[in-house]
PDB file of C-alpha atoms in Angstrom:
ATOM      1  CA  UNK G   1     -80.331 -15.264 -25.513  1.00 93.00           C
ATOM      2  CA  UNK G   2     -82.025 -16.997 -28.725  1.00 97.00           C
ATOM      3  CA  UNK G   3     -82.309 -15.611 -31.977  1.00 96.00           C
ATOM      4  CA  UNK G   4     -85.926 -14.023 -32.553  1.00 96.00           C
ATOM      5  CA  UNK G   5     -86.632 -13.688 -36.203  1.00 94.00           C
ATOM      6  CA  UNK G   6     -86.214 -10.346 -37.794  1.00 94.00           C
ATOM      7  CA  UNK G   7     -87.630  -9.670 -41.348  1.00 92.00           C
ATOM      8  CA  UNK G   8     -84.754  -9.961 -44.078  1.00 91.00           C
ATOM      9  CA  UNK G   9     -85.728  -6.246 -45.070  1.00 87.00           C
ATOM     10  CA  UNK G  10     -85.167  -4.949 -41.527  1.00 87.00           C
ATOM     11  CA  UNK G  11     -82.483  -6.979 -40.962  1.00 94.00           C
ATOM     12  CA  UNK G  12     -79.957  -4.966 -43.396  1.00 95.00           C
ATOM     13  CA  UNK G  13     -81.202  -2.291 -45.108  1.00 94.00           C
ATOM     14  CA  UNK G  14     -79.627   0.966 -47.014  1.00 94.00           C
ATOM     15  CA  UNK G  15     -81.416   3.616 -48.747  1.00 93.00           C
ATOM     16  CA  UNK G  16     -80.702   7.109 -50.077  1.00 92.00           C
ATOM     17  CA  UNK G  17     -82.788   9.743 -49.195  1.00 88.00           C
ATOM     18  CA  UNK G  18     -82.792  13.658 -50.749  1.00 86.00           C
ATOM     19  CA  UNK G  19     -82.150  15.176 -53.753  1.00 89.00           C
ATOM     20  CA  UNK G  20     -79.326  16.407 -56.162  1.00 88.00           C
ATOM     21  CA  UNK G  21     -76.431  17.511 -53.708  1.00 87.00           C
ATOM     22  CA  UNK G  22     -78.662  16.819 -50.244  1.00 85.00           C
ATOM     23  CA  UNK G  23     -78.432  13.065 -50.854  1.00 89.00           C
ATOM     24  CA  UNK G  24     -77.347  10.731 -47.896  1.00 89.00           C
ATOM     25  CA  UNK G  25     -77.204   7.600 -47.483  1.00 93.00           C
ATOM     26  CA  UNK G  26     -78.658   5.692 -44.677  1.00 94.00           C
ATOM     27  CA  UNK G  27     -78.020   1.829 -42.902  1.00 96.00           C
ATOM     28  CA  UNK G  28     -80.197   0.073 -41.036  1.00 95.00           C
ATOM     29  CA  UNK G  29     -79.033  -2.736 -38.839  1.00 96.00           C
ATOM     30  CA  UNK G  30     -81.545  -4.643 -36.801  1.00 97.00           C
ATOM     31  CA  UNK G  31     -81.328  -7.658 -34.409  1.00 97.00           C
ATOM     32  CA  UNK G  32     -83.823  -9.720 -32.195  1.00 98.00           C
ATOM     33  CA  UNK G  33     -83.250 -12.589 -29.286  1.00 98.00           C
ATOM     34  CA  UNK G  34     -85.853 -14.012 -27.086  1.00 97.00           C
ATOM     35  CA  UNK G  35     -84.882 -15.370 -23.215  1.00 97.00           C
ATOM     36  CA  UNK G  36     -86.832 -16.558 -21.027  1.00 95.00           C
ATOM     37  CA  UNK G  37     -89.439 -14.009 -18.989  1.00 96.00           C
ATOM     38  CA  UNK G  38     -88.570 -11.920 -22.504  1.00 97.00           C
ATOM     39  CA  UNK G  39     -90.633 -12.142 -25.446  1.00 97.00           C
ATOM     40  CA  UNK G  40     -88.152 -10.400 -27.934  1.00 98.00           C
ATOM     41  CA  UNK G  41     -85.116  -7.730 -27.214  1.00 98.00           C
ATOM     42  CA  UNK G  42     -84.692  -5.338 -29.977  1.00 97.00           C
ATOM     43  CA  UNK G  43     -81.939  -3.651 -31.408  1.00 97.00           C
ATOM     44  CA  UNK G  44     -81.717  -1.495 -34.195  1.00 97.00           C
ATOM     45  CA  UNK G  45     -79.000   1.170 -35.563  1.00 97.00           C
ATOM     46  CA  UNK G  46     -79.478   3.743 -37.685  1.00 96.00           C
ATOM     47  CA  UNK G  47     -75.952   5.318 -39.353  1.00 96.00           C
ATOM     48  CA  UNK G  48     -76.593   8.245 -41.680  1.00 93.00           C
ATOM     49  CA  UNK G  49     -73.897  10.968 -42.635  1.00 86.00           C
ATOM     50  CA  UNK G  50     -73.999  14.414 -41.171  1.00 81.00           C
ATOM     51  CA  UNK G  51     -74.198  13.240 -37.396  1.00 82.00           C
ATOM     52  CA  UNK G  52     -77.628  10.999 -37.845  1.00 89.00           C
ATOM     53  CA  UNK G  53     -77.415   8.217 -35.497  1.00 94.00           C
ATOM     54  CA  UNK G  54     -79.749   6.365 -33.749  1.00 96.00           C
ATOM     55  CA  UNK G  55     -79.525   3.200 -31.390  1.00 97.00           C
ATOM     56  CA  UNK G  56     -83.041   1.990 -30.006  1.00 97.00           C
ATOM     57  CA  UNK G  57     -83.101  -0.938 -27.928  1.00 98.00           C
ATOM     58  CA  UNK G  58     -86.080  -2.250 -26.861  1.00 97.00           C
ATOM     59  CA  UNK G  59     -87.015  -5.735 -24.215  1.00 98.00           C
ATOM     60  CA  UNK G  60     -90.527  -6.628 -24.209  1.00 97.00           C
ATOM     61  CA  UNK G  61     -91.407  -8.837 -21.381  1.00 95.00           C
ATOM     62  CA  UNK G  62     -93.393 -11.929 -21.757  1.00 95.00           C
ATOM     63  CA  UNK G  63     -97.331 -11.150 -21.148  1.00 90.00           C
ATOM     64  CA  UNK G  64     -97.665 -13.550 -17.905  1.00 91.00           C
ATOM     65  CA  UNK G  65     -95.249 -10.879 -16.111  1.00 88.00           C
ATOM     66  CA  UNK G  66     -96.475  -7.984 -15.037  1.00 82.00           C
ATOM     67  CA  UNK G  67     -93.505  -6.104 -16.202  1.00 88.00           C
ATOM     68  CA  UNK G  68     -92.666  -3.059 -17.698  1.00 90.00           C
ATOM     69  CA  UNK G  69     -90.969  -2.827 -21.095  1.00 94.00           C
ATOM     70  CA  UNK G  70     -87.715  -1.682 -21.032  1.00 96.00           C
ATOM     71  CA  UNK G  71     -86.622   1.695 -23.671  1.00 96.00           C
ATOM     72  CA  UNK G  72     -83.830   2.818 -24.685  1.00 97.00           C
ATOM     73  CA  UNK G  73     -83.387   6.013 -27.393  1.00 96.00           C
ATOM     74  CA  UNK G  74     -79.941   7.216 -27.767  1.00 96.00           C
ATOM     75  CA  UNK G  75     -80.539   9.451 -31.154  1.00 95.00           C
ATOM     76  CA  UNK G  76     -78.065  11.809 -32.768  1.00 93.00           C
ATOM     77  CA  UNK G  77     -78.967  14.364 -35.135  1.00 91.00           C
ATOM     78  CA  UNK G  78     -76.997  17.582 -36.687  1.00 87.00           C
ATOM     79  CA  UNK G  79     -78.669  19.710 -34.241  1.00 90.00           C
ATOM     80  CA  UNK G  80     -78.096  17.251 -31.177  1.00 93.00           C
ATOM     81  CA  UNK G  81     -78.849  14.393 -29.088  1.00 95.00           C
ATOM     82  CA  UNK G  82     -82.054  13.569 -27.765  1.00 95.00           C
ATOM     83  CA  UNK G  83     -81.744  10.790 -24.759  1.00 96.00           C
ATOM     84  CA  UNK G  84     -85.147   8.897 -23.679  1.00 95.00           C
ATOM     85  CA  UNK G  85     -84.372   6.110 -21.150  1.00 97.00           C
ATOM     86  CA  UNK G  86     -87.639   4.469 -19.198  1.00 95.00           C
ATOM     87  CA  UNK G  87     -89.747   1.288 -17.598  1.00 90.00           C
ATOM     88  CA  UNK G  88     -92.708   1.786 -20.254  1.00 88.00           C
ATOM     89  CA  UNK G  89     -95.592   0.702 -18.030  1.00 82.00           C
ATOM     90  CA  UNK G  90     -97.472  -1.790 -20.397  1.00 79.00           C
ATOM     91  CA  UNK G  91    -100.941  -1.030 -18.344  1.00 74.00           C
ATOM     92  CA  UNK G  92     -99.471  -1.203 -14.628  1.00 71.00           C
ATOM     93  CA  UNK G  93     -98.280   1.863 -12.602  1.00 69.00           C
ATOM     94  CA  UNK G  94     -95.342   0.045 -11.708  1.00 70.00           C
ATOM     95  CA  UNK G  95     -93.949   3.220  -9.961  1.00 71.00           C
ATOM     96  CA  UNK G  96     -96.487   3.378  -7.229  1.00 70.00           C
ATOM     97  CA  UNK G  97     -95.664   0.967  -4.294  1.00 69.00           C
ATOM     98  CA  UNK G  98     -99.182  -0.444  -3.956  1.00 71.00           C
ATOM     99  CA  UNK G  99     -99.764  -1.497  -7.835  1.00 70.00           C
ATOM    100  CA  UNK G 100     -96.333  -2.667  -8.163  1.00 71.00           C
ATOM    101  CA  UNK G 101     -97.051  -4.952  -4.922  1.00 71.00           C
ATOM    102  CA  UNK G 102    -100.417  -6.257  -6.602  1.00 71.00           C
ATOM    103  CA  UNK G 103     -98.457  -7.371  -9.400  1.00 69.00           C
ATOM    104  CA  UNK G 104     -95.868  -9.153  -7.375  1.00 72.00           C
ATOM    105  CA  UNK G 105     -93.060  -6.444  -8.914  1.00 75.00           C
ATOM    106  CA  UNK G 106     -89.614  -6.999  -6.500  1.00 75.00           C
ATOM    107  CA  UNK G 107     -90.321  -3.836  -4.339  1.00 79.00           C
ATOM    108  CA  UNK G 108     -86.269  -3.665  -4.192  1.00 80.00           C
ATOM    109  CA  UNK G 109     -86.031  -3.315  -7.893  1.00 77.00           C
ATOM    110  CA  UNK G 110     -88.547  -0.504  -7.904  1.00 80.00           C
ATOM    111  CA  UNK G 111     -87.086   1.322  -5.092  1.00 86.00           C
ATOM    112  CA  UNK G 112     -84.078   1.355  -7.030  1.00 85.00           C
ATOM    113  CA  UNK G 113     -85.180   2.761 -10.284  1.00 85.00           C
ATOM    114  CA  UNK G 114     -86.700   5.469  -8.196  1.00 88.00           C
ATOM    115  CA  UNK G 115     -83.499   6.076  -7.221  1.00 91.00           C
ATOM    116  CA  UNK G 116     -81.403   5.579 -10.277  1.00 92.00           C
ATOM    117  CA  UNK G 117     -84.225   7.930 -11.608  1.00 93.00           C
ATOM    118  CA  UNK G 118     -83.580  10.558  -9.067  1.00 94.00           C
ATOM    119  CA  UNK G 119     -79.613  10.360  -9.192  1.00 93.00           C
ATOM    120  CA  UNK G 120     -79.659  10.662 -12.684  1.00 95.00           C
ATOM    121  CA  UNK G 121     -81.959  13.379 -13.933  1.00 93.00           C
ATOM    122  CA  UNK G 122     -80.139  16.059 -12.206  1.00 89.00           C
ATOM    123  CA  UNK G 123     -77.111  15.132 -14.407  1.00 88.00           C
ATOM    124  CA  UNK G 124     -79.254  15.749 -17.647  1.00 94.00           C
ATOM    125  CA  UNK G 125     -80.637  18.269 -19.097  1.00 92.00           C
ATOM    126  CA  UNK G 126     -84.165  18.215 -19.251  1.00 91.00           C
ATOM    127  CA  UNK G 127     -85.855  16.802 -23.089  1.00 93.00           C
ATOM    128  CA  UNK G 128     -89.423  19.136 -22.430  1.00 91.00           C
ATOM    129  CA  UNK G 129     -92.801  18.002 -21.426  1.00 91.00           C
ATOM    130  CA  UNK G 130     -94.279  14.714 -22.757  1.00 87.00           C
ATOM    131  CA  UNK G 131     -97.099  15.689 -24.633  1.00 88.00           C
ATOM    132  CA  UNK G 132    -100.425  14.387 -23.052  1.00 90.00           C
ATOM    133  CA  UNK G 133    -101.447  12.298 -25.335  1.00 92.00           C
ATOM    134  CA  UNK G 134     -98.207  10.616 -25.023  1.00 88.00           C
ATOM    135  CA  UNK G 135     -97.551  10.413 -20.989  1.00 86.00           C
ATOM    136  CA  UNK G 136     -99.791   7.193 -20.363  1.00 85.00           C
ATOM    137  CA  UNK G 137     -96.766   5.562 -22.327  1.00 88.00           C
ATOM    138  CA  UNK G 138     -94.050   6.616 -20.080  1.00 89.00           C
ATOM    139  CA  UNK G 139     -93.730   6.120 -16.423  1.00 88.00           C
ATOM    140  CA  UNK G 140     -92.878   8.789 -13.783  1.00 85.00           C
ATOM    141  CA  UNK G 141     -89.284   7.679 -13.966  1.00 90.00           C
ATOM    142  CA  UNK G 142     -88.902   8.721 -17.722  1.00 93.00           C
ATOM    143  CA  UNK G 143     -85.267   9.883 -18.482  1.00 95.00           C
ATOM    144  CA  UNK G 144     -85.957  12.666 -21.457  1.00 95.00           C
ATOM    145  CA  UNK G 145     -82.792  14.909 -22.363  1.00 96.00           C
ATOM    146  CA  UNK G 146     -81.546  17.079 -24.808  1.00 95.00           C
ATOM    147  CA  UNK G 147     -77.645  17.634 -25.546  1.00 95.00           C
ATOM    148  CA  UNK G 148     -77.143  20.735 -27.904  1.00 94.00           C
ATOM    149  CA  UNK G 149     -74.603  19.730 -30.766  1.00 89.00           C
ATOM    150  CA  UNK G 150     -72.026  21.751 -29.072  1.00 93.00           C
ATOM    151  CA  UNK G 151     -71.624  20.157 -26.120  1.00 94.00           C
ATOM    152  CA  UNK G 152     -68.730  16.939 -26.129  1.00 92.00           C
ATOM    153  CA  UNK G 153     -69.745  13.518 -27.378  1.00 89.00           C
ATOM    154  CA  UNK G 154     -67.225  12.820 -24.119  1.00 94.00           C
ATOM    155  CA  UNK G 155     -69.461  14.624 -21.699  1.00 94.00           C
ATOM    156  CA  UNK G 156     -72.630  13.107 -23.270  1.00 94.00           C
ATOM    157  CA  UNK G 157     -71.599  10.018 -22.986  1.00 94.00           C
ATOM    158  CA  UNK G 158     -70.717  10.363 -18.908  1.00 95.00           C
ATOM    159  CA  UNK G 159     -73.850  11.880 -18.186  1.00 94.00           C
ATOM    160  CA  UNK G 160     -75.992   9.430 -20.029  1.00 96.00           C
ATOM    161  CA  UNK G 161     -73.594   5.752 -19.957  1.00 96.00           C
ATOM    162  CA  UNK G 162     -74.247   5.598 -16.134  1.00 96.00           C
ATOM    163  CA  UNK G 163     -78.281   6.273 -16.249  1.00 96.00           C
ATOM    164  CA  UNK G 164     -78.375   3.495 -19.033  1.00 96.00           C
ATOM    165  CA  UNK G 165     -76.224   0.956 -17.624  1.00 96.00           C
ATOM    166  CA  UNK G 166     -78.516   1.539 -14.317  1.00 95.00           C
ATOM    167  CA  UNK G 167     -82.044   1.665 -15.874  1.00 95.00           C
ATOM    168  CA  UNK G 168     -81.138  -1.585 -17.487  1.00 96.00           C
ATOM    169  CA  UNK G 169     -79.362  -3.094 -14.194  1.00 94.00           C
ATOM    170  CA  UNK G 170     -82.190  -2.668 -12.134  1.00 91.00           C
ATOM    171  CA  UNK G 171     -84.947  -3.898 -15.225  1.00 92.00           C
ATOM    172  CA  UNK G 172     -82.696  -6.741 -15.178  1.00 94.00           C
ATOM    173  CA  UNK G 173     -82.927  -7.354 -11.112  1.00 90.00           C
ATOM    174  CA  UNK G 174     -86.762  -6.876 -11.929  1.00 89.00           C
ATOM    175  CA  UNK G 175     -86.966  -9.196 -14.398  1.00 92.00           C
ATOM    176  CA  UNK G 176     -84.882 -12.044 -12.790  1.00 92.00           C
ATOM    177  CA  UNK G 177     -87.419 -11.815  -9.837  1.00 88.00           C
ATOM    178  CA  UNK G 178     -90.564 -11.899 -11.801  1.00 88.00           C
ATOM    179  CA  UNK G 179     -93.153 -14.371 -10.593  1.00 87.00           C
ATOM    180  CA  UNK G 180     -96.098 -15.575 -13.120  1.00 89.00           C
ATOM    181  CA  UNK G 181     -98.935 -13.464 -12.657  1.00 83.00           C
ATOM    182  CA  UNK G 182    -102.072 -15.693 -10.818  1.00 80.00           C
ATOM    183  CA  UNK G 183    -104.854 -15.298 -14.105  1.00 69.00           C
ATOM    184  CA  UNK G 184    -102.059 -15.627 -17.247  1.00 51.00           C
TER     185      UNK G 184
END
């Protein structure tokens, strides 16, 4: 990985928010790198008091790949967690066999994120439907869950640790294999 420039404002910021005794304070933390097939992997924390935290990583694939962008929402609030985990497709139904073949996508790495995607969304509890207007963003392999406050950071974390570290294993195996598209 290579440093990717981040604005000094993003970089580190803190701010206050509310009023008179609702006042919190809030950090921001943000880092970029660049690799090669990757244009720019994203990090950025959020740490506020009263259970607000938020981790969303992004990798955004260089634009002579046909690959999908790679999401990651792990958010925290006082009423509970909210867990989005997906391939964004960046124009190309990766997910279907045929389009992910046109675009020279490692059928191996798909057929596992299928999987991963199957395996895993039993184990969480469904987020609700993706608003319409929203669903050309995701892919049909879209990880979208919501923990009630109640339930144990411990059993949170062992539903959702495995479906990340897998989503981002396989975008990994994906990425490794990516060919040049013909026309970039």
């Amino acid at each position: 990985l290579k440093p990717y420039p981040v604005d000094e404002d993003l970089r580190e910021r803190e701010a206050v928010t509310g009023r008179g005794t609702k006042t919190r304070c809030v950090h921001l933390h943000a880092q970029a790198y660049r690799a090669d097939k990757i244009r720019q992997v994203r990090l950025v924390h959020i740490q506020g008091e009263n259970g607000l935290q938020v981790l969303n990583f992004c990798i955004f694939p260089e634009l002579e790949y046909a690959l999908p962008s790679f999401a990651a929402d792990l958010v925290t609030l006082p009423g509970g967690h909210l867990i989005a985990l997906d391939w964004a497709p960046n124009g190309v139904d990766w997910t279907s066999a045929a389009a992910a073949a046109d675009h020279g996508l490692d059928d191996a790495a798909v057929a596992l994120m299928h999987e991963a995607f199957e395996r895993h969304r039993e184990a969480l509890p469904g987020g609700g439907p993706v608003p319409p207007e929203a669903a050309p963003f995701f892919s049909s392999c879209f990880l979208f869950a919501r923990f009630p406050r109640d339930v144990a950071d411990s059993e949170v974390r062992a539903a959702v640790l495995p479906a990340y570290e897998d989503y981002l294993r396989h975008y990994l195996q994906l990425v490794a294999s990516a060919k040049p598209l013909d026309y970039a």
